[in-house]
Amino acid sequence: MNAVLVVNSGSSSIKYQVIDERSGARLAQGLVERIGESGRGRVVYKGTAGDSATEQDIPDHSAAFAAIVEEFRAAGTPIDELGIVAVGHRVVHGGRDFIAPTLIDDAVAERILELAELAPLHNPGHYAAIVAARAVFPELPHIAVFDTAFHQSMPERAYTYALDRDLAADHGIRRYGFHGISHQVVSRRAASHLGMPLESLKQIVLHLGNGASICAIDGGRSVDTSMGLTPLEGLVMGTRSGNIDAGAIFHLLRRGVSVDEVDEQLNKRAGFLGMTGSNDFRDVRAAAASGDEAANLAIEVYVHRARHYLGAYLAVLGGTDTVVFTAGLGENGPDLRELICAGFEWCGLKLDPSRNAATGSGARVISADDSAITVLVVPTDEEAEIAQQSIALIASS
Ligand code: AMP
């Protein structure tokens, strides 16, 4: 058994999976939410011996890990008998420091906390979970796998904002990109589905989930991506605006809207939610079908922005071999896929309508046989990728 405990932590939640890295099988999974909300913590466990959900006091991340270990024991499958050989932690921001999966020691953990300056909503929760998990599993290697690392291959011209050089350097302002774990696993699986070497392929991957980003990948390396210093830049998302003229922010500030309110508006009250009242594309689609003008406009804005990037990345890459759709909307939105791909026949991109409409759960081609660009749907699996990168790191060290 080569099992990895994959931890995806936030400031008030921990999601985890125990994955057999060789087969990809999930041996158990669960979550702890509402950490720090007095008496309202929720602990959910799904294992081979059954499922459970309880409410209990979970004051901090250490208590959360204690509760997780207890769930496994109560289910009759103690966590230390599952053959776990490593703990893989998803970390959103690795800044310029982390360009690959990294074995966590005290210094690495502290650096992840320092990088909270760039990711205040994410890195403090990661740090708290890392400290707690290392105390519970001191004998296991802990590995940090970064969402930003895959994009560290971007050339300077793609990651540099046209700002005063000293200002940008002093404040660490540059584009980092996110969803790297997803873009990496999806592009590799697309290549393997096509039976082509990753190194020979140009790919454009659209990760369209509640958060959304698009990535231009040349030979397995990210060369451009739509998210920037933070995950706010780029595509329209469930609750985030994506691209907006920075001048709009000054305008709001000068009109008396506070910094925190602008931040909240752009990150949590914009996107589909702001334009339609729901961040879930299923609601937006249903409203549009019933003639709701705001919902129809929101879909048009969403598609316009995605097409804008698709065209841009065709230029960045000098054409592409594949266009790959993944994540919630990318995997389940044939209507969106059709709208985004429409009118790209000029560059040889042609969907097959029945393949696009067919439902399926695995990787699949949805372009026509005579399409010069192969369009695929490839389910993302960030947890499996974290497990694989964790095992690869300990095998090589
Ligand atoms: P993710 O962040 O990848 O989990 O994606 C979540 C989003 O995907 C949801 O908020 C929905 O907007 C969208 N989604 C999930 N399932 C479907 C579906 N069957 N049809 C359309 N959109 C879906």
mmCIF file of N, CA and C in Angstrom, residues 292-367:
data_model
loop_
_atom_site.group_PDB
_atom_site.id
_atom_site.type_symbol
_atom_site.label_atom_id
_atom_site.label_comp_id
_atom_site.label_asym_id
_atom_site.label_seq_id
_atom_site.Cartn_x
_atom_site.Cartn_y
_atom_site.Cartn_z
ATOM 1 N N ASP A 292 -34.830 35.313 -18.486
ATOM 2 C CA ASP A 292 -34.263 36.329 -17.597
ATOM 3 C C ASP A 292 -33.115 37.061 -18.323
ATOM 4 N N GLU A 293 -33.289 38.380 -18.526
ATOM 5 C CA GLU A 293 -32.308 39.134 -19.317
ATOM 6 C C GLU A 293 -30.954 39.227 -18.634
ATOM 7 N N ALA A 294 -30.977 39.408 -17.306
ATOM 8 C CA ALA A 294 -29.704 39.530 -16.576
ATOM 9 C C ALA A 294 -28.908 38.230 -16.700
ATOM 10 N N ALA A 295 -29.595 37.097 -16.608
ATOM 11 C CA ALA A 295 -28.908 35.801 -16.718
ATOM 12 C C ALA A 295 -28.355 35.610 -18.125
ATOM 13 N N ASN A 296 -29.123 36.004 -19.136
ATOM 14 C CA ASN A 296 -28.627 35.892 -20.514
ATOM 15 C C ASN A 296 -27.401 36.763 -20.731
ATOM 16 N N LEU A 297 -27.441 37.979 -20.192
ATOM 17 C CA LEU A 297 -26.297 38.867 -20.339
ATOM 18 C C LEU A 297 -25.075 38.289 -19.620
ATOM 19 N N ALA A 298 -25.296 37.736 -18.414
ATOM 20 C CA ALA A 298 -24.181 37.168 -17.647
ATOM 21 C C ALA A 298 -23.489 36.064 -18.448
ATOM 22 N N ILE A 299 -24.276 35.223 -19.098
ATOM 23 C CA ILE A 299 -23.680 34.146 -19.901
ATOM 24 C C ILE A 299 -22.902 34.743 -21.080
ATOM 25 N N GLU A 300 -23.461 35.777 -21.682
ATOM 26 C CA GLU A 300 -22.756 36.421 -22.807
ATOM 27 C C GLU A 300 -21.430 37.026 -22.349
ATOM 28 N N VAL A 301 -21.441 37.672 -21.184
ATOM 29 C CA VAL A 301 -20.201 38.268 -20.657
ATOM 30 C C VAL A 301 -19.185 37.173 -20.356
ATOM 31 N N TYR A 302 -19.668 36.094 -19.729
ATOM 32 C CA TYR A 302 -18.797 34.965 -19.368
ATOM 33 C C TYR A 302 -18.125 34.398 -20.624
ATOM 34 N N VAL A 303 -18.944 34.147 -21.632
ATOM 35 C CA VAL A 303 -18.444 33.521 -22.862
ATOM 36 C C VAL A 303 -17.511 34.484 -23.604
ATOM 37 N N HIS A 304 -17.895 35.753 -23.673
ATOM 38 C CA HIS A 304 -17.064 36.755 -24.360
ATOM 39 C C HIS A 304 -15.658 36.777 -23.759
ATOM 40 N N ARG A 305 -15.583 36.775 -22.426
ATOM 41 C CA ARG A 305 -14.277 36.836 -21.749
ATOM 42 C C ARG A 305 -13.466 35.560 -22.024
ATOM 43 N N ALA A 306 -14.143 34.412 -21.948
ATOM 44 C CA ALA A 306 -13.425 33.145 -22.185
ATOM 45 C C ALA A 306 -12.885 33.100 -23.621
ATOM 46 N N ARG A 307 -13.688 33.568 -24.580
ATOM 47 C CA ARG A 307 -13.257 33.563 -25.986
ATOM 48 C C ARG A 307 -12.085 34.527 -26.210
ATOM 49 N N HIS A 308 -12.140 35.631 -25.507
ATOM 50 C CA HIS A 308 -11.073 36.627 -25.552
ATOM 51 C C HIS A 308 -9.735 35.961 -25.174
ATOM 52 N N TYR A 309 -9.742 35.183 -24.083
ATOM 53 C CA TYR A 309 -8.515 34.503 -23.656
ATOM 54 C C TYR A 309 -8.142 33.367 -24.602
ATOM 55 N N LEU A 310 -9.146 32.656 -25.108
ATOM 56 C CA LEU A 310 -8.848 31.552 -26.026
ATOM 57 C C LEU A 310 -8.101 32.109 -27.244
ATOM 58 N N GLY A 311 -8.610 33.220 -27.770
ATOM 59 C CA GLY A 311 -7.939 33.857 -28.903
ATOM 60 C C GLY A 311 -6.546 34.333 -28.521
ATOM 61 N N ALA A 312 -6.436 34.919 -27.333
ATOM 62 C CA ALA A 312 -5.129 35.436 -26.891
ATOM 63 C C ALA A 312 -4.106 34.304 -26.792
ATOM 64 N N TYR A 313 -4.547 33.171 -26.273
ATOM 65 C CA TYR A 313 -3.578 32.084 -26.069
ATOM 66 C C TYR A 313 -3.261 31.346 -27.360
ATOM 67 N N LEU A 314 -4.170 31.422 -28.331
ATOM 68 C CA LEU A 314 -3.800 30.933 -29.665
ATOM 69 C C LEU A 314 -2.636 31.774 -30.189
ATOM 70 N N ALA A 315 -2.692 33.081 -29.910
ATOM 71 C CA ALA A 315 -1.600 33.968 -30.349
ATOM 72 C C ALA A 315 -0.332 33.697 -29.550
ATOM 73 N N VAL A 316 -0.464 33.528 -28.234
ATOM 74 C CA VAL A 316 0.711 33.301 -27.379
ATOM 75 C C VAL A 316 1.440 32.026 -27.802
ATOM 76 N N LEU A 317 0.646 30.967 -28.086
ATOM 77 C CA LEU A 317 1.255 29.672 -28.410
ATOM 78 C C LEU A 317 1.595 29.542 -29.892
ATOM 79 N N GLY A 318 1.044 30.450 -30.738
ATOM 80 C CA GLY A 318 1.201 30.263 -32.179
ATOM 81 C C GLY A 318 0.383 29.076 -32.659
ATOM 82 N N GLY A 319 -0.878 29.025 -32.204
ATOM 83 C CA GLY A 319 -1.739 27.870 -32.529
ATOM 84 C C GLY A 319 -1.679 26.842 -31.424
ATOM 85 N N THR A 320 -2.635 25.915 -31.429
ATOM 86 C CA THR A 320 -2.639 24.902 -30.381
ATOM 87 C C THR A 320 -3.054 23.551 -30.951
ATOM 88 N N ASP A 321 -2.593 22.479 -30.291
ATOM 89 C CA ASP A 321 -3.026 21.134 -30.692
ATOM 90 C C ASP A 321 -4.334 20.757 -30.007
ATOM 91 N N THR A 322 -4.493 21.216 -28.746
ATOM 92 C CA THR A 322 -5.695 20.835 -27.993
ATOM 93 C C THR A 322 -6.299 22.046 -27.298
ATOM 94 N N VAL A 323 -7.607 21.962 -27.088
ATOM 95 C CA VAL A 323 -8.319 22.840 -26.157
ATOM 96 C C VAL A 323 -9.005 21.886 -25.180
ATOM 97 N N VAL A 324 -8.770 22.082 -23.880
ATOM 98 C CA VAL A 324 -9.243 21.112 -22.897
ATOM 99 C C VAL A 324 -10.146 21.803 -21.881
ATOM 100 N N PHE A 325 -11.338 21.270 -21.681
ATOM 101 C CA PHE A 325 -12.268 21.819 -20.700
ATOM 102 C C PHE A 325 -12.255 20.952 -19.446
ATOM 103 N N THR A 326 -12.233 21.613 -18.280
ATOM 104 C CA THR A 326 -12.270 20.855 -17.025
ATOM 105 C C THR A 326 -12.984 21.644 -15.932
ATOM 106 N N ALA A 327 -13.202 20.997 -14.794
ATOM 107 C CA ALA A 327 -13.870 21.524 -13.585
ATOM 108 C C ALA A 327 -15.388 21.619 -13.808
ATOM 109 N N GLY A 328 -16.110 22.052 -12.771
ATOM 110 C CA GLY A 328 -17.577 21.956 -12.736
ATOM 111 C C GLY A 328 -18.278 22.366 -14.018
ATOM 112 N N LEU A 329 -18.058 23.594 -14.482
ATOM 113 C CA LEU A 329 -18.741 24.050 -15.704
ATOM 114 C C LEU A 329 -18.083 23.475 -16.952
ATOM 115 N N GLY A 330 -16.774 23.331 -16.919
ATOM 116 C CA GLY A 330 -16.059 22.803 -18.086
ATOM 117 C C GLY A 330 -16.449 21.366 -18.368
ATOM 118 N N GLU A 331 -16.660 20.588 -17.285
ATOM 119 C CA GLU A 331 -17.011 19.175 -17.457
ATOM 120 C C GLU A 331 -18.499 18.975 -17.699
ATOM 121 N N ASN A 332 -19.334 19.880 -17.175
ATOM 122 C CA ASN A 332 -20.794 19.668 -17.211
ATOM 123 C C ASN A 332 -21.557 20.720 -17.998
ATOM 124 N N GLY A 333 -20.857 21.532 -18.760
ATOM 125 C CA GLY A 333 -21.535 22.614 -19.476
ATOM 126 C C GLY A 333 -21.378 22.512 -20.984
ATOM 127 N N PRO A 334 -22.043 21.545 -21.636
ATOM 128 C CA PRO A 334 -21.907 21.446 -23.096
ATOM 129 C C PRO A 334 -22.376 22.717 -23.797
ATOM 130 N N ASP A 335 -23.386 23.386 -23.222
ATOM 131 C CA ASP A 335 -23.877 24.625 -23.815
ATOM 132 C C ASP A 335 -22.809 25.719 -23.779
ATOM 133 N N LEU A 336 -22.123 25.834 -22.634
ATOM 134 C CA LEU A 336 -21.038 26.827 -22.526
ATOM 135 C C LEU A 336 -19.892 26.479 -23.466
ATOM 136 N N ARG A 337 -19.554 25.182 -23.520
ATOM 137 C CA ARG A 337 -18.446 24.758 -24.397
ATOM 138 C C ARG A 337 -18.756 25.126 -25.847
ATOM 139 N N GLU A 338 -20.012 24.906 -26.232
ATOM 140 C CA GLU A 338 -20.400 25.215 -27.615
ATOM 141 C C GLU A 338 -20.285 26.729 -27.873
ATOM 142 N N LEU A 339 -20.771 27.527 -26.930
ATOM 143 C CA LEU A 339 -20.721 28.980 -27.106
ATOM 144 C C LEU A 339 -19.274 29.487 -27.156
ATOM 145 N N ILE A 340 -18.420 28.909 -26.305
ATOM 146 C CA ILE A 340 -17.025 29.362 -26.263
ATOM 147 C C ILE A 340 -16.289 28.983 -27.557
ATOM 148 N N CYS A 341 -16.600 27.809 -28.089
ATOM 149 C CA CYS A 341 -15.876 27.331 -29.282
ATOM 150 C C CYS A 341 -16.462 27.844 -30.592
ATOM 151 N N ALA A 342 -17.682 28.406 -30.537
ATOM 152 C CA ALA A 342 -18.348 28.821 -31.775
ATOM 153 C C ALA A 342 -17.524 29.872 -32.511
ATOM 154 N N GLY A 343 -17.423 29.730 -33.822
ATOM 155 C CA GLY A 343 -16.737 30.751 -34.618
ATOM 156 C C GLY A 343 -15.232 30.623 -34.618
ATOM 157 N N PHE A 344 -14.688 29.557 -34.044
ATOM 158 C CA PHE A 344 -13.239 29.333 -34.112
ATOM 159 C C PHE A 344 -12.869 28.390 -35.265
ATOM 160 N N GLU A 345 -13.840 28.157 -36.163
ATOM 161 C CA GLU A 345 -13.544 27.262 -37.290
ATOM 162 C C GLU A 345 -12.410 27.806 -38.143
ATOM 163 N N TRP A 346 -12.258 29.138 -38.155
ATOM 164 C CA TRP A 346 -11.203 29.749 -38.982
ATOM 165 C C TRP A 346 -9.817 29.200 -38.637
ATOM 166 N N CYS A 347 -9.644 28.744 -37.368
ATOM 167 C CA CYS A 347 -8.320 28.211 -37.011
ATOM 168 C C CYS A 347 -8.363 26.683 -36.904
ATOM 169 N N GLY A 348 -9.439 26.109 -37.432
ATOM 170 C CA GLY A 348 -9.487 24.646 -37.497
ATOM 171 C C GLY A 348 -10.101 23.993 -36.276
ATOM 172 N N LEU A 349 -10.816 24.776 -35.450
ATOM 173 C CA LEU A 349 -11.450 24.186 -34.259
ATOM 174 C C LEU A 349 -12.919 23.921 -34.564
ATOM 175 N N LYS A 350 -13.307 22.652 -34.527
ATOM 176 C CA LYS A 350 -14.677 22.287 -34.890
ATOM 177 C C LYS A 350 -15.207 21.252 -33.906
ATOM 178 N N LEU A 351 -16.211 21.629 -33.120
ATOM 179 C CA LEU A 351 -16.811 20.664 -32.194
ATOM 180 C C LEU A 351 -17.675 19.670 -32.957
ATOM 181 N N ASP A 352 -17.815 18.474 -32.396
ATOM 182 C CA ASP A 352 -18.809 17.520 -32.890
ATOM 183 C C ASP A 352 -20.016 17.653 -31.956
ATOM 184 N N PRO A 353 -21.162 18.154 -32.461
ATOM 185 C CA PRO A 353 -22.272 18.468 -31.563
ATOM 186 C C PRO A 353 -22.734 17.270 -30.717
ATOM 187 N N SER A 354 -22.780 16.075 -31.301
ATOM 188 C CA SER A 354 -23.293 14.960 -30.491
ATOM 189 C C SER A 354 -22.265 14.498 -29.462
ATOM 190 N N ARG A 355 -20.973 14.538 -29.834
ATOM 191 C CA ARG A 355 -19.944 14.198 -28.825
ATOM 192 C C ARG A 355 -19.968 15.226 -27.693
ATOM 193 N N ASN A 356 -20.152 16.504 -28.047
ATOM 194 C CA ASN A 356 -20.166 17.552 -27.024
ATOM 195 C C ASN A 356 -21.364 17.377 -26.091
ATOM 196 N N ALA A 357 -22.496 16.964 -26.644
ATOM 197 C CA ALA A 357 -23.719 16.850 -25.839
ATOM 198 C C ALA A 357 -23.737 15.586 -24.983
ATOM 199 N N ALA A 358 -22.966 14.564 -25.388
ATOM 200 C CA ALA A 358 -23.015 13.280 -24.664
ATOM 201 C C ALA A 358 -22.460 13.446 -23.254
ATOM 202 N N THR A 359 -23.089 12.790 -22.287
ATOM 203 C CA THR A 359 -22.551 12.860 -20.930
ATOM 204 C C THR A 359 -21.553 11.717 -20.742
ATOM 205 N N GLY A 360 -20.608 11.928 -19.912
ATOM 206 C CA GLY A 360 -19.596 10.903 -19.650
ATOM 207 C C GLY A 360 -18.815 11.306 -18.432
ATOM 208 N N SER A 361 -18.071 10.359 -17.850
ATOM 209 C CA SER A 361 -17.346 10.727 -16.649
ATOM 210 C C SER A 361 -15.838 10.749 -16.864
ATOM 211 N N GLY A 362 -15.343 10.157 -17.929
ATOM 212 C CA GLY A 362 -13.895 10.107 -18.137
ATOM 213 C C GLY A 362 -13.431 11.146 -19.135
ATOM 214 N N ALA A 363 -12.139 11.077 -19.475
ATOM 215 C CA ALA A 363 -11.597 11.961 -20.507
ATOM 216 C C ALA A 363 -12.214 11.584 -21.835
ATOM 217 N N ARG A 364 -12.591 12.588 -22.624
ATOM 218 C CA ARG A 364 -13.208 12.291 -23.922
ATOM 219 C C ARG A 364 -12.973 13.424 -24.917
ATOM 220 N N VAL A 365 -12.909 13.022 -26.195
ATOM 221 C CA VAL A 365 -12.761 13.998 -27.276
ATOM 222 C C VAL A 365 -14.147 14.467 -27.679
ATOM 223 N N ILE A 366 -14.320 15.794 -27.861
ATOM 224 C CA ILE A 366 -15.624 16.325 -28.263
ATOM 225 C C ILE A 366 -15.547 17.096 -29.580
ATOM 226 N N SER A 367 -14.360 17.089 -30.199
ATOM 227 C CA SER A 367 -14.249 17.758 -31.503
ATOM 228 C C SER A 367 -14.565 16.768 -32.616
#
